CSV table of C-alpha atoms in Angstrom, one decimal:
chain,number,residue,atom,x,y,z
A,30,UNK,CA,34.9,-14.1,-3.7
A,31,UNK,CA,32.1,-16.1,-1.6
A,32,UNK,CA,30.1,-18.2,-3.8
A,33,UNK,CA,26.6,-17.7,-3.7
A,34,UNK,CA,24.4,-20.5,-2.3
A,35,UNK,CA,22.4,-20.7,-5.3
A,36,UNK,CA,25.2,-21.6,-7.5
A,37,UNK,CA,26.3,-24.1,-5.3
A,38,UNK,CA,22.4,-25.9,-5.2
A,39,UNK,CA,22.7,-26.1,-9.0
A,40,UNK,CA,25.4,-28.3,-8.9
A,41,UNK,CA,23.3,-30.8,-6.4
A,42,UNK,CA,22.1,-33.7,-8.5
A,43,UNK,CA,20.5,-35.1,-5.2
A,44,UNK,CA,18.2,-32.0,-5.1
A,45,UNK,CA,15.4,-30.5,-7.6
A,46,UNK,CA,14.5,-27.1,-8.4
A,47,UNK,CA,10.9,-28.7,-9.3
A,48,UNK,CA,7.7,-30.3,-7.5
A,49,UNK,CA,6.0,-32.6,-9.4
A,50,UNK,CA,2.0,-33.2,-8.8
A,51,UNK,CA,0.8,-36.9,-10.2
A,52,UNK,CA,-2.8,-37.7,-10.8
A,53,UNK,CA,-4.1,-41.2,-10.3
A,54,UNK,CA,-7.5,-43.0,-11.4
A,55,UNK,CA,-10.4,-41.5,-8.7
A,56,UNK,CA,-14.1,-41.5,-8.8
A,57,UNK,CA,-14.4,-38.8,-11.4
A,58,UNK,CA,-12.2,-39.7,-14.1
A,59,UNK,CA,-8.9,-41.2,-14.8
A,60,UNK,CA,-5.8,-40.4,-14.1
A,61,UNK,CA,-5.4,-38.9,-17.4
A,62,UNK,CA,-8.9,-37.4,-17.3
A,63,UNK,CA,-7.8,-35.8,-14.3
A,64,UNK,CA,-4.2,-33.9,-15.7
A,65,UNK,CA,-6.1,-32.4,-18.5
A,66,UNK,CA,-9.2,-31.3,-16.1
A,67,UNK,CA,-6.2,-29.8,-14.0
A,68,UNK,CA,-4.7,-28.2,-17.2
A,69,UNK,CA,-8.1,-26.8,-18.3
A,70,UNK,CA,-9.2,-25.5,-14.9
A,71,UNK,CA,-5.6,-24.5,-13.6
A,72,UNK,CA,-6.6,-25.3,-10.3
A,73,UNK,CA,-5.7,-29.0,-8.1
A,74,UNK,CA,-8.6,-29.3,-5.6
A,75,UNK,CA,-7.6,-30.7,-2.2
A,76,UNK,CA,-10.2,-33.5,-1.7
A,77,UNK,CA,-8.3,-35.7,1.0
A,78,UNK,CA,-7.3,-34.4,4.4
A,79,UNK,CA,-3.5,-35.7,5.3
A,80,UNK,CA,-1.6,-35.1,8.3
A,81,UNK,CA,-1.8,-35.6,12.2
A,82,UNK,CA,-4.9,-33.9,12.6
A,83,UNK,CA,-7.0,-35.5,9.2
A,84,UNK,CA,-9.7,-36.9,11.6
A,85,UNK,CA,-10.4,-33.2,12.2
A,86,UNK,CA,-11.6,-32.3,9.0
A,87,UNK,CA,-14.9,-33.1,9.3
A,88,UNK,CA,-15.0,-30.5,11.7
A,89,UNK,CA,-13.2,-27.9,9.6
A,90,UNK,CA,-15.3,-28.4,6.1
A,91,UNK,CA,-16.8,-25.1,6.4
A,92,UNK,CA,-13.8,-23.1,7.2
A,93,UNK,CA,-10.3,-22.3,5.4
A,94,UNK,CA,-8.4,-24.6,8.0
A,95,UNK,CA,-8.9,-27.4,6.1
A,96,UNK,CA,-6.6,-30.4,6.7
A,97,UNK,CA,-7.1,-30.8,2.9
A,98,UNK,CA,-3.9,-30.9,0.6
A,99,UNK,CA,-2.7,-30.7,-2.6
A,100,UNK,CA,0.2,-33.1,-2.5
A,101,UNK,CA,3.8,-32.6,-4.5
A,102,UNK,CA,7.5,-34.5,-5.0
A,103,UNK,CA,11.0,-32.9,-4.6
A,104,UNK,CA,11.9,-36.1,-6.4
A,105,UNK,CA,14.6,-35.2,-9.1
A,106,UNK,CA,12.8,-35.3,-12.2
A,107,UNK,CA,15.5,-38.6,-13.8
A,108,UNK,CA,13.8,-40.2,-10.5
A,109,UNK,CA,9.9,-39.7,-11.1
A,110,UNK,CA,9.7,-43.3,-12.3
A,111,UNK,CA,10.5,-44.7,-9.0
A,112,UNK,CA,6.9,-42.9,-8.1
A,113,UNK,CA,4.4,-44.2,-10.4
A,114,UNK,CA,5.9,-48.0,-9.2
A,115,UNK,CA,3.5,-50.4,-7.7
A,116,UNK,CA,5.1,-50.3,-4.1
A,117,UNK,CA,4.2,-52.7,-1.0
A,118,UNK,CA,2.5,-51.7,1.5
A,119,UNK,CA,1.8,-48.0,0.2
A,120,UNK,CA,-1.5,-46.5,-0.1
A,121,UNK,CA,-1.8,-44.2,-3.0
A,122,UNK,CA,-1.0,-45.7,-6.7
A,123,UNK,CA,0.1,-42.7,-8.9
A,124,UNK,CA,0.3,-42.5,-12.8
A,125,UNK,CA,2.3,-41.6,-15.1
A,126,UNK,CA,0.2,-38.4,-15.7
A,127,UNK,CA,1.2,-35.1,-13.6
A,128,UNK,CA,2.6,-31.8,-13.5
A,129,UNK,CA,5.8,-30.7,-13.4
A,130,UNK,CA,6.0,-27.2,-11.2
A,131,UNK,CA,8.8,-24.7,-10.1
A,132,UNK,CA,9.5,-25.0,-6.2
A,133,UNK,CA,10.2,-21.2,-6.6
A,134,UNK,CA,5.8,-21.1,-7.8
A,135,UNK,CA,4.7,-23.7,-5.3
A,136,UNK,CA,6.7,-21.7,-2.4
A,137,UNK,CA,5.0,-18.7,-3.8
A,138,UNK,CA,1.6,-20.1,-3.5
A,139,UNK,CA,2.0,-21.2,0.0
A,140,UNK,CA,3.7,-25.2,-0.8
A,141,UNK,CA,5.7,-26.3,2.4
A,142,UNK,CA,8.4,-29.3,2.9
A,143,UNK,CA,6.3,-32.2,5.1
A,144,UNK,CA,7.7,-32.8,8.6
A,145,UNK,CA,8.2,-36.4,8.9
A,146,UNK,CA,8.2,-37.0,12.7
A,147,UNK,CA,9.9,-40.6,13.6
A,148,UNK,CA,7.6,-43.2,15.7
A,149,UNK,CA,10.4,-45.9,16.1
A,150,UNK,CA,10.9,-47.0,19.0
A,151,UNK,CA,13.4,-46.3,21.8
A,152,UNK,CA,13.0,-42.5,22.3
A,153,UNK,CA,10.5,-40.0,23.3
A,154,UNK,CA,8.1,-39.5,20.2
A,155,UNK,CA,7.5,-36.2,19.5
A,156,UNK,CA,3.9,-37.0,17.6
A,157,UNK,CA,2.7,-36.9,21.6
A,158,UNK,CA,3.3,-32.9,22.7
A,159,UNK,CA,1.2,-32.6,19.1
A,160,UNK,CA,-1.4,-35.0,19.9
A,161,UNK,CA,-1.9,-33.0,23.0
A,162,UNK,CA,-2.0,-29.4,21.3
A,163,UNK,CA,-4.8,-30.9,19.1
A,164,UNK,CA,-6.7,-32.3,21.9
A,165,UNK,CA,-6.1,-28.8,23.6
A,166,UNK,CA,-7.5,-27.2,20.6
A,167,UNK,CA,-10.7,-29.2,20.6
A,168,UNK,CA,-11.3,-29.1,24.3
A,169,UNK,CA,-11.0,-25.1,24.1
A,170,UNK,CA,-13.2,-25.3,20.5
A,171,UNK,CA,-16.6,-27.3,21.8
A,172,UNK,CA,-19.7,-25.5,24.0
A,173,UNK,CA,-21.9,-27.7,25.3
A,174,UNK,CA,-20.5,-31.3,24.0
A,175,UNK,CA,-20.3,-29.4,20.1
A,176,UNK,CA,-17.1,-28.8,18.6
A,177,UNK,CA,-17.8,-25.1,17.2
A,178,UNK,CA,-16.0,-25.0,13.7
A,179,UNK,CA,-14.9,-21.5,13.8
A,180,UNK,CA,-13.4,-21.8,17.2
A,181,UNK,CA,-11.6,-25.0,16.1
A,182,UNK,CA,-10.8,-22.9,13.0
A,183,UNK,CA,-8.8,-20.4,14.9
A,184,UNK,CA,-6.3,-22.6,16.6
A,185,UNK,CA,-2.6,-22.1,15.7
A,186,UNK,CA,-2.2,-26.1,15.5
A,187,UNK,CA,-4.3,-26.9,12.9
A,188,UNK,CA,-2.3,-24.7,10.5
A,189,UNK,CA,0.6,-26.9,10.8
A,190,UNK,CA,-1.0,-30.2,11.2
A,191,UNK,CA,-1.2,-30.6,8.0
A,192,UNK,CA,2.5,-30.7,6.8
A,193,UNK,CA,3.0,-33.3,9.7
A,194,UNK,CA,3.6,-37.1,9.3
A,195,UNK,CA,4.9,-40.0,11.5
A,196,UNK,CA,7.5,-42.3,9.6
A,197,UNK,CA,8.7,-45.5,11.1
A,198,UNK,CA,7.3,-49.3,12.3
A,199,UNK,CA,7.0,-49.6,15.7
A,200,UNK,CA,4.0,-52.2,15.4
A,201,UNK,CA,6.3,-53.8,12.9
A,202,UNK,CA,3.5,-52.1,10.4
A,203,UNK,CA,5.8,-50.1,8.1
A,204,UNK,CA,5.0,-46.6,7.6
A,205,UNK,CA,8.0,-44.9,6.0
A,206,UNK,CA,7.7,-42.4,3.0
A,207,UNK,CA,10.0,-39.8,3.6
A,208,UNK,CA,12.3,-40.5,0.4
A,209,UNK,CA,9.0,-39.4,-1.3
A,210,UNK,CA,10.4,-35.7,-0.5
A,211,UNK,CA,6.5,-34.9,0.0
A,212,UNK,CA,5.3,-31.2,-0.3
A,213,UNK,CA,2.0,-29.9,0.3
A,214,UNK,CA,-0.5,-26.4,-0.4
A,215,UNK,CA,-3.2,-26.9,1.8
A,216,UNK,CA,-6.3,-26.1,-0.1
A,217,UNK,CA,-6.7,-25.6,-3.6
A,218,UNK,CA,-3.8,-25.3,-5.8
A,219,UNK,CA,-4.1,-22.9,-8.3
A,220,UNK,CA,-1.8,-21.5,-11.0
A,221,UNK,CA,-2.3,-18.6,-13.5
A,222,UNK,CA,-1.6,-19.9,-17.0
A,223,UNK,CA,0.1,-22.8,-19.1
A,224,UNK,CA,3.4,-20.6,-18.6
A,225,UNK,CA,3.3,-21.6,-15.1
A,226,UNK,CA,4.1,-25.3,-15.5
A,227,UNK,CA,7.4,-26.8,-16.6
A,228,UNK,CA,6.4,-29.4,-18.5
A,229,UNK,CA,3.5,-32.3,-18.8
A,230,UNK,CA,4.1,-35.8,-17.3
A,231,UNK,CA,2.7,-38.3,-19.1
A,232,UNK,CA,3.4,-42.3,-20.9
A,233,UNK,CA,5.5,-41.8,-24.4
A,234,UNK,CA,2.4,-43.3,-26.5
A,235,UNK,CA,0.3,-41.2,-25.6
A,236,UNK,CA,2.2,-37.9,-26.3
A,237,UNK,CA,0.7,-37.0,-29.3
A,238,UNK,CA,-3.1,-37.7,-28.8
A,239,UNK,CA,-2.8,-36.0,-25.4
A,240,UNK,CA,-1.5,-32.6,-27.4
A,241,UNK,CA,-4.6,-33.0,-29.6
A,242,UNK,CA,-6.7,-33.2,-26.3
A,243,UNK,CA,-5.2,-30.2,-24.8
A,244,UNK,CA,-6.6,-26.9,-25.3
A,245,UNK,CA,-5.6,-24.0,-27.5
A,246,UNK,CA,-4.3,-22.2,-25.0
A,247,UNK,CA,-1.7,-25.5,-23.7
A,248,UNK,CA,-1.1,-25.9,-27.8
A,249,UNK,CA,0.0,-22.7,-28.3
A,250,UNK,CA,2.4,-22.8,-25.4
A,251,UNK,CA,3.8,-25.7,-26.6
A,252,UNK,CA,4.4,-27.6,-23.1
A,253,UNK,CA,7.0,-30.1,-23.2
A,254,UNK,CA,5.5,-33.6,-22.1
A,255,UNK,CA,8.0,-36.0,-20.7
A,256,UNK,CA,7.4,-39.8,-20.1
A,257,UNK,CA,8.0,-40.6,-16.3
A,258,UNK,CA,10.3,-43.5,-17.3
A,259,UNK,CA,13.1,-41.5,-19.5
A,260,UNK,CA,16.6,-40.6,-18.9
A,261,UNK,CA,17.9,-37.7,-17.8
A,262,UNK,CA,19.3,-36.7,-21.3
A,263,UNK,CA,16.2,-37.4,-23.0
A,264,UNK,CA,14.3,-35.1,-20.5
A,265,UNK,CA,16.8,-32.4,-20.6
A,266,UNK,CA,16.3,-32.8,-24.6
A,267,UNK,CA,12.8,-32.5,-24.3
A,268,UNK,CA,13.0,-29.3,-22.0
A,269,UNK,CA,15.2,-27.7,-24.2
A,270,UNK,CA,12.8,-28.5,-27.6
A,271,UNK,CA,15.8,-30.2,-28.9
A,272,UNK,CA,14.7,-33.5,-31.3
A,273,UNK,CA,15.9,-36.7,-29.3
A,274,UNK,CA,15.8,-38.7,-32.7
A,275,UNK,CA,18.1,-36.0,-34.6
């Protein structure tokens, strides 16, 4: 009998069944400000417009085709540590705060896989045939010198150019995060309940105050909260509400 491809993904240790969302230190509040304003609101606004057509989103603020995301990991949940590193020459620093989703959720609500498009040199780069769909779009989106938001809105491009990146150095400036396994919602993220997330990312010492600071209805599920920097085992402990100490 044929196995079925789902039993044979279990057994992957190089892929993960979960995207994880980390919060980091902005304007409003700290990173671990910001998890438990997530928890309490169950929604991750998009505030920062990624992907090959970002410099458009000033033209798309009134209309759903924002180039605003909500940005997740594929990481394996044993490798989150690796992204909450102090890391040369990247651009966001993330905490050890986040949320740990299902992919099976995020695909539900709309999450897509990034397209990393290489820029190295030596071959034809296929960031340019995008480049020019964009500038199509805005040629066939302004009247009279105006780029008309609505009409911008409505072109098929901008709905994918926000799960597009370029990876590679061909200035000899480094611009490589693929092995971040990047996913994105554009838009607002927004789950139903505490009994939508896996489990609560956040440093060891600060597991027990952060229960207190949770609400009734995150105390009553019970929501596992895992340090970035454990083992597998002691995750998989966690997870399963089995007492690591015992």
């Amino acid at each position: 009998m044929a196995d079925r491809i789902e039993q044979l993904l279990h057994r992957r240790t190089d892929l993960s069944t979960f995207l994880v969302h980390l919060t980091k230190d902005t304007d409003t509040g700290t990173a671990r400000e910001n998890v438990l304003s997530i928890a309490e609101s169950r929604t991750i606004e998009a505030r920062t417009a990624f992907g090959l057509a970002r410099q458009q989103d000033v033209h798309l603020r009134r209309t759903e085709a924002t180039q605003r995301v909500v940005c997740f990991s594929e990481t394996p949940l044993e490798h989150t540590w690796m992204m909450v590193r102090e890391i040369q020459g990247r651009r966001e620093a993330f905490s050890k705060y986040g949320l740990v989703f299902t992919k099976t959720i995020c695909r539900r609500e709309g999450c897509n896989p990034v397209w990393y498009l290489d820029i190295n040199l030596g071959h034809s780069w296929l960031t340019y045939p995008v480049r020019r769909q964009i500038e199509r779009a805005l040629a066939e989106s302004t009247v009279d010198g105006h780029v008309i938001p609505e009409l911008l809105a409505e072109q098929d491009i901008l709905q994918l150019t926000p799960f597009m990146e370029k990876m590679g150095s061909p200035n000899g400036q480094r611009r490589e995060f693929s092995w971040e396994r990047e996913w994105r919602h554009v838009g607002h993220f927004r789950f139903k309940s505490a009994e939508n997330v896996v489990a609560l990312l956040a440093p060891e010492e600060d597991h027990n105050d952060l229960r207190q600071d949770l609400t009734y209805a995150w105390q009553r599920r019970e929501v596992p909260l895992i340090d970035p920097d454990w083992g597998l085992e002691r995750m998989i402990s966690t997870l399963s509400r089995v007492r690591f100490d015992c």
